[in-house]
């Protein structure tokens, strides 16, 4: 097994940081979309109740 040069180690570190950043960005995106969908559903349910319409579980 050969030893990596300092340049190769630096390149590996940069690549790992880029992958980690992309993964964190994806997780934040999924979380944000989930929170926005939950808020939209809560708002729709509140409006339906205020208008006297049945909500999903009461149909």
PDB file of C-alpha atoms in Angstrom:
ATOM      1  CA  UNK A   1       0.000   0.000   0.000  1.00  0.00           C
ATOM      2  CA  UNK A   2       1.521   3.311  -1.052  1.00  0.00           C
ATOM      3  CA  UNK A   3       1.585   6.502   0.978  1.00  0.00           C
ATOM      4  CA  UNK A   4      -0.297   9.507  -0.337  1.00  0.00           C
ATOM      5  CA  UNK A   5       1.571  12.676  -1.093  1.00  0.00           C
ATOM      6  CA  UNK A   6       0.658  15.890   0.747  1.00  0.00           C
ATOM      7  CA  UNK A   7      -1.011  17.156  -2.446  1.00  0.00           C
ATOM      8  CA  UNK A   8      -3.140  14.015  -2.671  1.00  0.00           C
ATOM      9  CA  UNK A   9      -4.098  14.311   1.004  1.00  0.00           C
ATOM     10  CA  UNK A  10      -5.092  17.951   0.492  1.00  0.00           C
ATOM     11  CA  UNK A  11      -7.165  17.008  -2.564  1.00  0.00           C
ATOM     12  CA  UNK A  12      -8.873  14.222  -0.595  1.00  0.00           C
ATOM     13  CA  UNK A  13      -9.678  16.626   2.245  1.00  0.00           C
ATOM     14  CA  UNK A  14     -11.173  19.182  -0.172  1.00  0.00           C
ATOM     15  CA  UNK A  15     -13.225  16.469  -1.872  1.00  0.00           C
ATOM     16  CA  UNK A  16     -14.494  15.160   1.480  1.00  0.00           C
ATOM     17  CA  UNK A  17     -15.463  18.673   2.580  1.00  0.00           C
ATOM     18  CA  UNK A  18     -17.305  19.243  -0.703  1.00  0.00           C
ATOM     19  CA  UNK A  19     -19.220  15.963  -0.291  1.00  0.00           C
ATOM     20  CA  UNK A  20     -20.041  16.821   3.331  1.00  0.00           C
ATOM     21  CA  UNK A  21     -21.253  20.289   2.307  1.00  0.00           C
ATOM     22  CA  UNK A  22     -23.465  18.851  -0.413  1.00  0.00           C
ATOM     23  CA  UNK A  23     -24.913  16.309   2.015  1.00  0.00           C
ATOM     24  CA  UNK A  24     -25.670  18.980   4.619  1.00  0.00           C
ATOM     25  CA  UNK A  25     -27.270  21.188   1.944  1.00  0.00           C
ATOM     26  CA  UNK A  26     -29.467  18.271   0.837  1.00  0.00           C
ATOM     27  CA  UNK A  27     -30.529  17.534   4.417  1.00  0.00           C
ATOM     28  CA  UNK A  28     -31.406  21.202   4.994  1.00  0.00           C
ATOM     29  CA  UNK A  29     -33.389  21.258   1.745  1.00  0.00           C
ATOM     30  CA  UNK A  30     -35.393  18.148   2.682  1.00  0.00           C
ATOM     31  CA  UNK A  31     -36.057  19.559   6.162  1.00  0.00           C
ATOM     32  CA  UNK A  32     -37.202  22.915   4.772  1.00  0.00           C
ATOM     33  CA  UNK A  33     -39.552  21.298   2.253  1.00  0.00           C
ATOM     34  CA  UNK A  34     -41.011  19.091   4.984  1.00  0.00           C
ATOM     35  CA  UNK A  35     -41.609  22.029   7.322  1.00  0.00           C
ATOM     36  CA  UNK A  36     -43.204  24.079   4.536  1.00  0.00           C
ATOM     37  CA  UNK A  37     -45.522  21.204   3.591  1.00  0.00           C
ATOM     38  CA  UNK A  38     -46.547  20.715   7.216  1.00  0.00           C
ATOM     39  CA  UNK A  39     -47.278  24.433   7.544  1.00  0.00           C
ATOM     40  CA  UNK A  40     -49.313  24.419   4.344  1.00  0.00           C
ATOM     41  CA  UNK A  41     -51.356  21.446   5.582  1.00  0.00           C
ATOM     42  CA  UNK A  42     -51.949  23.051   8.983  1.00  0.00           C
ATOM     43  CA  UNK A  43     -53.085  26.289   7.315  1.00  0.00           C
ATOM     44  CA  UNK A  44     -55.432  24.383   4.974  1.00  0.00           C
ATOM     45  CA  UNK A  45     -56.902  22.448   7.898  1.00  0.00           C
ATOM     46  CA  UNK A  46     -57.430  25.658   9.892  1.00  0.00           C
ATOM     47  CA  UNK A  47     -59.182  27.280   6.928  1.00  0.00           C
ATOM     48  CA  UNK A  48     -61.382  24.217   6.406  1.00  0.00           C
ATOM     49  CA  UNK A  49     -62.405  24.159  10.049  1.00  0.00           C
ATOM     50  CA  UNK A  50     -63.145  27.902   9.977  1.00  0.00           C
ATOM     51  CA  UNK A  51     -65.310  27.437   6.871  1.00  0.00           C
ATOM     52  CA  UNK A  52     -67.217  24.565   8.477  1.00  0.00           C
ATOM     53  CA  UNK A  53     -65.911  21.998   6.008  1.00  0.00           C
ATOM     54  CA  UNK A  54     -64.981  18.500   7.105  1.00  0.00           C
ATOM     55  CA  UNK A  55     -61.297  17.808   7.503  1.00  0.00           C
ATOM     56  CA  UNK A  56     -59.512  14.691   6.256  1.00  0.00           C
ATOM     57  CA  UNK A  57     -60.184  12.378   9.191  1.00  0.00           C
ATOM     58  CA  UNK A  58     -63.863  13.370   9.441  1.00  0.00           C
ATOM     59  CA  UNK A  59     -64.828  12.441   5.884  1.00  0.00           C
TER      60      UNK A  59
END
